[in-house]
Coordinates of C-alpha atoms in Angstrom, one line a residue:
X1 CA 69.7 14.1 -31.1
X2 CA 67.5 11.5 -32.8
X3 CA 67.7 9.4 -29.6
X4 CA 66.5 12.4 -27.8
X5 CA 63.8 13.2 -30.4
X6 CA 62.5 9.5 -29.9
X7 CA 62.5 9.8 -26.3
X8 CA 60.2 12.8 -26.5
X9 CA 58.2 11.0 -28.9
X10 CA 57.9 8.1 -26.9
X11 CA 57.2 10.0 -23.7
X12 CA 54.6 12.3 -25.6
X13 CA 53.2 9.2 -27.0
X14 CA 52.9 7.3 -23.7
X15 CA 51.6 10.5 -21.8
X16 CA 48.9 11.0 -24.4
X17 CA 47.8 7.2 -24.3
X18 CA 47.6 7.4 -20.6
X19 CA 45.8 10.4 -20.5
X20 CA 43.3 9.1 -23.3
X21 CA 42.9 5.5 -21.5
X22 CA 42.5 7.3 -18.1
X23 CA 40.0 9.8 -19.6
X24 CA 38.1 6.9 -21.5
X25 CA 38.2 4.7 -18.0
X26 CA 36.7 7.7 -16.2
X27 CA 34.2 8.5 -18.4
X28 CA 33.3 4.7 -18.5
X29 CA 33.2 4.2 -14.8
X30 CA 31.1 7.5 -14.3
X31 CA 28.8 6.8 -16.9
X32 CA 28.2 3.1 -15.6
X33 CA 27.6 4.5 -12.2
X34 CA 24.9 6.9 -13.3
X35 CA 23.5 4.3 -15.2
X36 CA 23.1 2.3 -12.1
X37 CA 22.1 4.8 -9.9
X38 CA 19.3 6.0 -12.5
X39 CA 18.2 2.4 -12.9
X40 CA 18.0 1.9 -9.0
X41 CA 16.2 5.2 -8.5
X42 CA 13.6 4.7 -11.4
X43 CA 12.8 1.2 -9.8
X44 CA 12.3 2.1 -6.0
X45 CA 10.5 5.3 -7.1
X46 CA 8.1 3.2 -9.4
X47 CA 7.9 0.6 -6.5
X48 CA 7.0 3.5 -4.0
X49 CA 4.5 5.2 -6.2
X50 CA 2.7 1.8 -6.8
X51 CA 2.7 0.9 -3.2
X52 CA 1.2 4.4 -2.0
X53 CA -1.3 4.5 -4.9
X54 CA -2.5 0.8 -4.1
X55 CA -2.7 1.7 0.0
X56 CA -5.0 5.2 -1.4
X57 CA -6.8 2.9 -3.8
X58 CA -7.5 0.3 -1.1
X59 CA -9.0 3.1 1.1
X60 CA -11.5 4.0 -1.2
X61 CA -12.1 0.2 -2.2
X62 CA -12.8 -0.3 1.3
X63 CA -15.5 2.1 1.0
X64 CA -17.3 0.1 -1.5
X65 CA -16.5 -3.1 0.7
X66 CA -18.2 -1.3 3.9
X67 CA -21.6 -0.5 1.5
X68 CA -21.7 -4.1 0.3
X69 CA -21.7 -5.3 3.6
X70 CA -24.8 -3.5 4.6
X71 CA -26.5 -3.8 1.0
X72 CA -24.8 -6.5 -1.4
X73 CA -25.1 -6.3 -4.9
X74 CA -26.5 -9.7 -5.1
X75 CA -29.8 -8.3 -3.5
X76 CA -30.6 -6.2 -6.9
X77 CA -30.2 -9.3 -8.7
X78 CA -32.2 -11.8 -6.8
X79 CA -36.0 -11.9 -7.5
X80 CA -37.2 -12.5 -4.2
X81 CA -34.8 -10.9 -1.7
X82 CA -36.2 -8.1 0.3
X83 CA -33.8 -5.4 1.8
X84 CA -35.1 -5.0 5.2
X85 CA -35.3 -1.1 6.4
X86 CA -36.2 -1.9 9.8
X87 CA -34.3 0.6 11.8
X88 CA -33.2 -2.0 14.6
X89 CA -31.9 -4.5 11.7
X90 CA -30.2 -1.6 9.9
X91 CA -28.3 -0.4 13.0
X92 CA -26.8 -4.0 13.6
X93 CA -25.6 -4.2 9.8
X94 CA -24.0 -0.6 10.1
X95 CA -22.4 -1.6 13.3
X96 CA -20.5 -4.2 11.4
X97 CA -19.8 -2.5 8.2
X98 CA -18.3 0.8 10.7
X99 CA -16.0 -1.7 12.1
X100 CA -14.3 -3.0 9.1
X101 CA -12.1 -0.1 8.2
X102 CA -12.1 2.3 10.7
X103 CA -9.1 4.0 9.9
X104 CA -11.3 5.6 6.7
X105 CA -14.9 4.4 6.4
X106 CA -15.9 4.5 10.4
X107 CA -19.1 6.4 9.6
X108 CA -22.1 4.4 7.7
X109 CA -25.3 5.3 7.3
X110 CA -28.9 4.6 5.5
X111 CA -31.8 6.9 4.5
X112 CA -35.1 5.8 3.2
X113 CA -37.7 7.6 1.0
X114 CA -40.1 8.2 3.9
X115 CA -37.4 10.0 5.8
X116 CA -36.4 7.5 8.3
X117 CA -32.3 7.3 8.7
X118 CA -29.9 5.8 10.9
X119 CA -26.2 6.2 10.8
X120 CA -23.2 4.5 12.9
X121 CA -20.2 6.6 13.3
X122 CA -17.2 4.8 15.5
X123 CA -15.1 6.7 17.3
X124 CA -13.1 3.9 18.3
X125 CA -13.5 0.2 19.0
X126 CA -16.3 0.7 22.0
X127 CA -17.7 4.2 21.6
X128 CA -20.1 5.3 18.7
X129 CA -22.2 8.1 18.0
X130 CA -25.4 7.1 16.8
X131 CA -27.8 8.9 14.6
X132 CA -31.8 7.7 14.5
X133 CA -34.7 9.5 12.6
X134 CA -37.9 7.8 12.8
X135 CA -40.1 8.3 9.1
X136 CA -42.2 11.4 9.0
X137 CA -39.8 13.0 12.1
X138 CA -38.3 16.2 11.0
X139 CA -35.9 15.8 14.1
X140 CA -32.6 13.4 13.9
X141 CA -31.5 12.4 17.3
X142 CA -28.0 11.6 18.2
X143 CA -27.1 9.2 20.8
X144 CA -23.9 8.2 22.4
X145 CA -23.7 4.4 23.0
X146 CA -21.2 1.6 23.3
X147 CA -23.6 -1.7 21.9
X148 CA -26.3 -1.9 19.3
X149 CA -30.0 -1.4 20.6
X150 CA -28.7 1.0 23.4
X151 CA -30.4 4.4 23.0
X152 CA -30.1 5.6 26.5
X153 CA -27.4 8.5 26.4
X154 CA -28.9 11.0 24.5
X155 CA -26.5 13.9 23.0
X156 CA -28.6 16.4 20.7
X157 CA -31.3 16.7 18.3
X158 CA -32.1 18.8 15.1
X159 CA -33.7 19.2 12.0
X160 CA -32.5 17.0 9.1
X161 CA -33.6 15.5 5.7
X162 CA -31.4 13.2 4.0
X163 CA -33.5 13.2 1.0
X164 CA -32.2 16.8 0.1
X165 CA -28.4 16.0 0.5
X166 CA -26.4 15.8 -2.6
X167 CA -25.4 12.1 -1.6
X168 CA -28.7 10.9 -1.8
X169 CA -29.7 12.7 -5.0
X170 CA -26.5 11.5 -7.1
X171 CA -27.2 8.0 -5.8
X172 CA -30.5 7.5 -7.3
X173 CA -28.8 8.6 -10.6
X174 CA -26.5 5.8 -10.7
X175 CA -26.9 2.2 -11.0
X176 CA -23.6 1.6 -9.0
X177 CA -21.9 3.0 -5.9
X178 CA -21.0 6.8 -6.5
X179 CA -18.6 9.3 -5.3
X180 CA -20.1 12.5 -4.5
X181 CA -18.0 15.9 -5.2
X182 CA -15.7 17.1 -2.3
X183 CA -17.8 19.3 0.3
X184 CA -17.7 20.4 3.6
X185 CA -19.3 18.2 5.8
X186 CA -22.2 20.0 8.0
X187 CA -21.8 18.4 11.4
X188 CA -17.9 18.5 11.3
X189 CA -16.6 21.1 8.8
X190 CA -14.2 19.9 6.8
X191 CA -13.7 18.6 3.0
X192 CA -15.3 15.2 2.8
X193 CA -16.2 12.7 -0.2
X194 CA -19.2 10.6 0.3
X195 CA -19.6 7.0 -1.5
X196 CA -23.5 6.3 -1.7
X197 CA -25.3 3.6 -3.2
X198 CA -29.3 3.2 -4.1
X199 CA -31.0 -0.2 -2.9
X200 CA -34.0 -1.5 -4.5
X201 CA -36.7 -4.0 -3.5
X202 CA -37.5 -6.8 -5.8
X203 CA -40.4 -4.8 -7.3
X204 CA -38.1 -2.2 -8.3
X205 CA -39.3 0.2 -5.7
X206 CA -36.6 2.4 -3.8
X207 CA -35.7 0.9 -0.6
X208 CA -33.4 3.9 0.2
X209 CA -29.8 4.8 -0.2
X210 CA -26.8 3.6 1.9
X211 CA -23.4 5.7 2.0
X212 CA -20.1 6.3 4.0
X213 CA -17.9 9.2 4.3
X214 CA -14.3 9.4 3.7
X215 CA -12.9 12.9 4.9
X216 CA -9.7 14.1 3.3
X217 CA -7.8 14.6 6.5
X218 CA -7.8 10.8 6.7
X219 CA -5.8 10.5 3.2
X220 CA -3.4 13.1 4.4
X221 CA -2.8 10.8 7.7
X222 CA -2.3 7.9 5.5
X223 CA 0.5 10.1 3.5
X224 CA 1.9 11.2 6.7
X225 CA 2.5 7.9 7.7
X226 CA 4.7 6.7 4.9
X227 CA 8.3 7.9 6.5
X228 CA 9.6 8.0 2.9
X229 CA 12.5 10.4 3.5
X230 CA 13.7 13.4 5.6
X231 CA 12.9 16.0 2.7
X232 CA 10.6 14.1 0.5
X233 CA 6.7 14.9 0.0
X234 CA 3.9 12.9 -1.0
X235 CA 0.3 14.4 -2.3
X236 CA -2.8 13.7 -4.3
X237 CA -4.3 16.5 -6.6
X238 CA -7.7 16.5 -8.6
X239 CA -7.6 17.7 -12.3
X240 CA -7.7 21.1 -11.5
X241 CA -4.7 21.2 -9.2
X242 CA -6.1 21.0 -5.9
X243 CA -5.1 19.3 -2.9
X244 CA -6.8 16.4 -2.0
X245 CA -4.0 15.2 0.5
X246 CA -0.6 16.0 1.6
X247 CA 2.2 14.6 3.9
X248 CA 3.5 17.9 4.6
X249 CA 2.6 19.5 8.0
X250 CA 0.8 22.2 6.1
X251 CA -3.3 20.9 5.9
X252 CA -4.5 20.4 2.4
X253 CA -7.2 23.5 3.2
X254 CA -7.6 26.5 5.3
X255 CA -10.6 28.1 7.1
X256 CA -11.9 31.5 5.6
X257 CA -14.5 33.0 7.4
X258 CA -14.9 29.5 9.2
X259 CA -15.5 27.7 5.9
X260 CA -13.2 25.3 4.9
X261 CA -11.1 26.0 1.7
X262 CA -9.1 23.5 -0.3
X263 CA -5.8 24.8 -1.4
X264 CA -3.9 24.3 -4.5
X265 CA -0.9 22.5 -5.2
X266 CA 0.6 25.9 -7.2
X267 CA -0.2 27.9 -4.2
X268 CA 0.6 25.9 -0.8
X269 CA 3.3 26.9 1.0
X270 CA 5.3 23.9 0.8
X271 CA 7.8 24.8 -2.1
X272 CA 8.7 21.4 -3.0
X273 CA 5.0 20.5 -3.7
X274 CA 4.7 23.9 -6.0
X275 CA 7.4 22.8 -7.9
X276 CA 6.9 19.2 -8.2
X277 CA 3.4 20.0 -9.5
X278 CA 4.4 23.0 -12.0
X279 CA 7.3 21.0 -13.5
X280 CA 5.8 17.5 -13.9
X281 CA 2.3 17.2 -14.1
X282 CA 0.4 20.3 -14.2
X283 CA -0.5 20.2 -17.9
X284 CA -1.2 16.8 -17.5
X285 CA -3.7 16.9 -14.7
X286 CA -5.6 19.5 -16.6
X287 CA -6.0 17.7 -19.8
X288 CA -6.8 14.6 -18.0
X289 CA -3.9 12.7 -20.1
X290 CA -2.2 10.9 -17.4
X291 CA -3.5 7.0 -17.6
X292 CA -0.3 5.6 -16.3
X293 CA 2.4 5.7 -13.5
X294 CA 5.5 7.7 -14.7
X295 CA 9.0 9.1 -13.5
X296 CA 10.6 12.3 -13.9
X297 CA 13.0 14.6 -12.7
X298 CA 13.9 18.4 -12.7
X299 CA 16.3 20.7 -11.5
X300 CA 15.4 22.6 -8.6
X301 CA 17.9 25.2 -7.6
X302 CA 21.1 23.3 -7.0
X303 CA 19.5 20.0 -6.5
X304 CA 17.8 17.4 -8.7
X305 CA 14.3 16.2 -7.8
X306 CA 13.1 12.6 -8.7
X307 CA 9.6 12.5 -8.9
X308 CA 6.8 10.0 -9.4
X309 CA 3.0 10.0 -10.3
X310 CA 0.6 7.9 -11.0
X311 CA -3.2 8.0 -11.7
X312 CA -5.7 7.3 -8.8
X313 CA -9.2 6.4 -8.7
X314 CA -10.1 6.6 -12.2
X315 CA -12.1 3.8 -12.2
X316 CA -14.4 5.5 -9.6
X317 CA -14.3 8.6 -12.0
X318 CA -12.7 10.8 -9.5
X319 CA -9.6 11.4 -11.7
X320 CA -7.2 11.9 -9.1
X321 CA -3.1 11.8 -9.2
X322 CA -1.0 10.7 -6.6
X323 CA 2.8 12.3 -6.7
X324 CA 5.8 11.3 -4.7
X325 CA 9.1 14.0 -4.8
X326 CA 12.4 13.2 -3.4
X327 CA 15.4 15.2 -3.6
X328 CA 18.4 12.9 -5.2
X329 CA 20.4 13.9 -2.2
X330 CA 17.9 12.4 0.1
X331 CA 17.3 9.2 -1.8
X332 CA 20.8 8.2 -3.0
X333 CA 22.9 9.6 -0.1
X334 CA 26.6 10.0 -0.5
X335 CA 26.5 7.8 -3.9
X336 CA 27.6 10.7 -6.4
X337 CA 30.4 11.6 -4.2
X338 CA 31.6 7.9 -3.8
X339 CA 31.8 7.2 -7.4
X340 CA 33.7 10.7 -8.0
X341 CA 36.2 8.9 -5.6
X342 CA 36.1 5.9 -7.1
X343 CA 37.0 7.5 -10.7
X344 CA 39.7 8.9 -9.0
X345 CA 41.4 6.0 -7.6
X346 CA 40.9 4.4 -11.0
X347 CA 43.0 7.4 -12.4
X348 CA 45.7 6.9 -9.9
X349 CA 45.9 3.1 -10.8
X350 CA 46.1 3.4 -14.8
X351 CA 49.1 6.1 -14.1
X352 CA 51.1 3.3 -12.1
X353 CA 50.1 0.4 -14.7
X354 CA 47.8 0.5 -17.5
X355 CA 46.8 -3.2 -17.5
X356 CA 46.2 -3.4 -13.6
X357 CA 43.8 -0.4 -13.9
X358 CA 42.2 -1.6 -16.7
X359 CA 41.5 -5.0 -14.8
X360 CA 40.7 -3.0 -11.8
X361 CA 38.0 -1.0 -14.0
X362 CA 36.4 -4.3 -15.2
X363 CA 36.1 -5.3 -11.8
X364 CA 34.5 -2.4 -10.7
X365 CA 32.0 -2.5 -13.7
X366 CA 31.1 -6.1 -13.2
X367 CA 30.2 -5.4 -9.9
X368 CA 27.8 -2.4 -11.1
X369 CA 26.5 -4.6 -13.7
X370 CA 25.4 -7.1 -10.9
X371 CA 24.0 -4.4 -9.1
X372 CA 21.9 -3.0 -12.2
X373 CA 20.6 -6.6 -12.9
X374 CA 19.6 -7.0 -9.2
X375 CA 17.8 -3.6 -9.6
X376 CA 16.0 -4.9 -12.4
X377 CA 14.7 -8.2 -11.1
X378 CA 13.8 -6.3 -7.5
X379 CA 11.6 -4.0 -10.0
X380 CA 9.8 -6.9 -11.8
X381 CA 9.4 -8.6 -8.8
X382 CA 11.7 -11.4 -9.4
X383 CA 13.6 -13.2 -6.8
X384 CA 16.4 -11.5 -5.8
X385 CA 19.7 -13.2 -6.2
X386 CA 22.4 -13.1 -3.7
X387 CA 24.7 -10.1 -4.5
X388 CA 28.1 -12.2 -4.1
X389 CA 30.1 -8.8 -3.7
X390 CA 32.3 -8.1 -0.9
X391 CA 33.7 -4.6 -1.0
X392 CA 34.5 -1.9 1.5
X393 CA 35.2 0.9 -0.7
X394 CA 32.6 3.3 -2.7
X395 CA 31.2 0.5 -4.6
X396 CA 30.6 -1.5 -1.5
X397 CA 28.6 1.7 -0.2
X398 CA 26.5 1.5 -3.4
X399 CA 25.9 -2.1 -3.0
X400 CA 25.0 -1.6 1.0
X401 CA 23.0 1.2 0.2
X402 CA 21.1 -0.7 -2.3
X403 CA 20.7 -3.8 0.0
X404 CA 19.3 -1.6 2.8
X405 CA 16.8 -0.2 0.5
X406 CA 15.7 -3.9 -0.8
X407 CA 15.3 -4.6 2.7
X408 CA 13.1 -1.7 3.8
X409 CA 11.1 -2.6 0.6
X410 CA 10.7 -6.3 1.1
X411 CA 10.8 -7.1 5.1
X412 CA 8.8 -6.4 7.6
X413 CA 10.5 -4.3 10.4
X414 CA 9.4 -6.0 13.5
X415 CA 8.9 -9.7 12.6
X416 CA 11.8 -9.6 9.9
X417 CA 9.6 -11.9 7.6
X418 CA 8.7 -10.5 4.1
X419 CA 6.1 -7.8 3.8
X420 CA 2.8 -7.4 2.1
X421 CA 4.5 -5.7 -0.9
X422 CA 7.1 -8.3 -1.5
X423 CA 4.4 -10.9 -1.4
X424 CA 2.2 -9.2 -3.9
X425 CA 5.4 -8.7 -6.1
X426 CA 6.4 -12.3 -5.7
X427 CA 2.9 -13.4 -6.8
X428 CA 2.7 -11.2 -9.7
X429 CA 6.0 -12.6 -10.8
X430 CA 4.5 -16.1 -10.5
X431 CA 1.3 -15.0 -12.5
X432 CA 3.6 -13.5 -15.1
X433 CA 5.9 -16.6 -15.1
X434 CA 2.6 -19.0 -15.7
X435 CA 1.4 -17.0 -18.5
X436 CA 4.6 -16.9 -20.1
X437 CA 5.3 -20.7 -19.9
X438 CA 1.9 -22.4 -19.7
X439 CA 3.7 -25.8 -20.2
X440 CA 5.3 -25.6 -16.8
X441 CA 2.1 -25.9 -15.1
X442 CA 3.0 -23.4 -12.2
X443 CA 0.7 -23.5 -9.1
X444 CA 0.6 -22.5 -5.7
X445 CA -1.7 -21.9 -2.7
X446 CA -2.1 -19.2 -0.5
X447 CA -3.0 -19.6 3.2
X448 CA -4.6 -16.3 4.6
X449 CA -3.9 -16.5 8.5
X450 CA -5.4 -14.3 11.3
X451 CA -4.8 -14.7 15.4
X452 CA -8.0 -15.1 17.0
X453 CA -6.8 -13.8 20.3
X454 CA -4.4 -11.3 19.5
X455 CA -6.3 -8.1 20.3
X456 CA -7.1 -9.7 23.9
X457 CA -3.6 -10.2 24.7
X458 CA -2.6 -7.0 23.5
X459 CA -5.2 -5.0 25.4
X460 CA -4.0 -7.0 28.9
X461 CA -0.5 -7.2 28.5
X462 CA 0.6 -3.9 26.1
X463 CA 1.8 -3.5 22.8
X464 CA 5.1 -4.6 23.7
X465 CA 3.9 -8.1 24.5
X466 CA 2.0 -8.0 21.4
X467 CA 5.0 -7.4 19.6
X468 CA 7.0 -9.9 21.0
X469 CA 3.8 -12.4 20.3
X470 CA 4.1 -11.5 16.6
X471 CA 7.8 -12.2 16.2
X472 CA 7.3 -15.7 18.0
X473 CA 4.4 -16.6 15.6
X474 CA 6.4 -15.4 12.7
X475 CA 9.2 -17.5 13.6
X476 CA 7.0 -20.6 14.2
X477 CA 5.2 -20.0 10.6
X478 CA 8.7 -20.1 9.2
X479 CA 9.3 -23.5 10.8
X480 CA 6.2 -24.9 9.7
X481 CA 6.7 -24.6 6.0
X482 CA 9.4 -25.6 3.3
X483 CA 12.4 -23.1 2.4
X484 CA 11.0 -22.8 -1.0
X485 CA 7.9 -21.4 0.5
X486 CA 7.2 -17.5 1.7
X487 CA 5.8 -16.3 5.1
X488 CA 4.9 -12.7 4.9
X489 CA 3.2 -10.4 7.4
X490 CA 0.1 -8.7 5.8
X491 CA -0.7 -6.3 8.4
X492 CA -1.7 -6.3 12.3
X493 CA -2.1 -9.9 13.0
X494 CA -2.5 -11.2 9.7
X495 CA 0.0 -13.5 7.8
X496 CA -0.2 -14.8 4.4
X497 CA 1.8 -18.1 3.3
X498 CA 2.6 -18.9 -0.2
X499 CA 3.3 -22.5 -0.7
X500 CA 5.1 -22.8 -3.9
X501 CA 4.0 -25.6 -6.2
X502 CA 1.3 -26.8 -3.8
X503 CA -2.5 -27.3 -5.1
X504 CA -3.4 -30.8 -3.4
X505 CA -5.9 -30.5 -0.7
X506 CA -4.1 -33.3 1.4
X507 CA -0.9 -31.4 1.4
X508 CA -2.7 -28.1 2.0
X509 CA -4.5 -29.6 5.0
X510 CA -1.4 -31.2 6.4
X511 CA 0.5 -27.7 6.2
X512 CA -2.4 -26.1 7.9
X513 CA -2.5 -28.5 10.8
X514 CA 0.9 -28.0 11.3
X515 CA 0.3 -24.2 11.6
X516 CA -2.3 -24.9 14.0
X517 CA -0.2 -27.4 16.1
X518 CA 2.7 -24.9 16.3
X519 CA 0.8 -21.5 16.5
X520 CA -1.4 -22.7 19.1
X521 CA 1.5 -24.1 21.6
X522 CA 1.9 -21.9 24.8
X523 CA 4.5 -18.8 24.6
X524 CA 5.8 -17.1 27.5
X525 CA 6.0 -13.4 27.7
X526 CA 8.0 -11.8 30.4
X527 CA 5.9 -12.8 33.4
X528 CA 3.0 -14.5 31.3
X529 CA 2.4 -17.7 29.4
X530 CA -0.6 -17.1 26.9
X531 CA -1.7 -19.2 24.1
X532 CA -3.8 -17.9 20.8
X533 CA -5.4 -19.6 18.2
X534 CA -5.1 -19.1 14.2
X535 CA -7.9 -19.1 11.8
X536 CA -6.7 -20.1 8.2
X537 CA -8.1 -19.9 4.8
X538 CA -6.9 -20.5 1.5
X539 CA -6.8 -20.2 -2.3
X540 CA -5.1 -22.2 -5.2
X541 CA -3.8 -20.7 -8.2
X542 CA -4.8 -21.1 -11.0
X543 CA -7.7 -23.4 -10.2
X544 CA -9.7 -21.1 -8.3
X545 CA -8.5 -17.7 -9.5
X546 CA -6.0 -16.0 -11.7
X547 CA -4.9 -13.1 -10.0
X548 CA -3.7 -11.8 -6.5
X549 CA -6.8 -9.8 -5.3
X550 CA -9.2 -12.8 -6.0
X551 CA -7.1 -15.2 -4.6
X552 CA -6.9 -13.1 -1.5
X553 CA -10.8 -12.7 -1.2
X554 CA -11.3 -16.3 -1.4
X555 CA -8.6 -17.2 1.2
X556 CA -9.9 -14.4 3.4
X557 CA -13.5 -15.8 3.2
X558 CA -12.2 -19.2 4.0
X559 CA -10.5 -18.0 7.1
X560 CA -13.8 -16.0 8.1
X561 CA -15.8 -19.1 7.5
X562 CA -13.3 -21.0 9.8
X563 CA -13.9 -18.9 12.7
X564 CA -17.8 -19.6 12.5
X565 CA -17.2 -23.5 11.8
X566 CA -14.8 -24.1 14.9
X567 CA -13.7 -26.4 15.9
X568 CA -13.9 -28.2 12.4
X569 CA -11.9 -27.1 9.4
X570 CA -12.8 -28.6 5.9
X571 CA -10.9 -28.3 2.8
X572 CA -12.4 -28.5 -0.6
X573 CA -10.3 -30.9 -2.8
X574 CA -8.7 -29.4 -5.7
X575 CA -8.1 -31.7 -8.6

């Protein structure tokens, strides 16, 4: 009887212990997996919203650069420089400015106090709408042209006085470029925002106002090109909740009695935009309390929605907010189901052998900790260590998903070299490392490269040939530098090379010469053999600049100078 009772006690004790251990291990596994998923979600969402906000901020900043091309700020500070208001001279400068960033600021124009006006609206690389109005003439003439000074193809004329326009009036009230309120453009009715800047002569008399437009539809086009995920949305709203731009197929405005009327994020037909705005940022935008990027989530029916949002254009006084909303099922795929299966496997293992099960769970947790650590490093812009995890189960699926996401975020899809976002993250990491470890004397050099004849080859042989050329050039650039250096595609036919630990002018020149030699060798493209030239500019950290934007400006400026100074390239010795 006692033996029977002891047997029952031992049996009950063992069963209870195994159930307790099984439950504990299941809970630990799910908790660890959930933490890893949350870490990965937050990091990738943060990277994504920062990248989107940076792209949109760059579009606005490009408008500032376009105006600076026509009327540099140094003119106002110069006691002798006279701003030339001759219409022919202005037309030449506006042609150059309108071609800098055709995806956004392709219409640049100037108006003077005496009523003269000239505007260049680039429809494409070779076709332009030119607007000209002589001093005192109430009519503005529109021409179609393909080169500066050609006024032979008349299109139309009409009454116009730029001095009565809001952009002209607003510019006179400020000492710096100013963005107007959103308005409906007269010549092509659609919501538009204008950047305007007053220009003065040395005697402080008004020379005129230079301005450029950004139609809001171009911001929407930029968002639609992101291709984040199947069911995600990205949108921009102002402090009143009215839409600036959206990635959805539904436009951000409708026409009411032929007048464009902007839609509110709370009333647009897209339900995900409605929910994301109402559940996360509605109160923040109205109170103007959003001053930094943030993540959030909310339950939408049976689905969890991850949201990232960040302020946009605060420095311009626009106070916009960029929002990205992604259903968790889109973002993480089948990871939740995989974690549940993993937990069931753990329970079965514990039922057969407690110690074997515990060892197996420890193995799982160790891999997940590696993945969590890698997710943190990726978010901080640190070099990502190689994940030495080789699994074919659910955890392996999680790791493969992470690696795929990391590749999409870091590598250029065409050339398979690093992309711009990773380059920026790596430079920012080096900048932080230099600030935190001043005794290590961290230094590096940025080389900015532009292919001089790429457009000719692209136009002559087609985009497929152009893509093949970019792949070959990327491979040659990698072979021209060390394994410790970084080669990234910056965009189009532009590349950036980061030379780690290099600041000596001789070493820089040797690398530049090697790049010139390799890149300019003939390339076989199908039935054709072509050759391209490359212009290179450089900037050295920390001798010439301490942040990425200024380094790139210096390198870009030098690259532009090398185009003008060919065939000679000059390096300034950096001690």
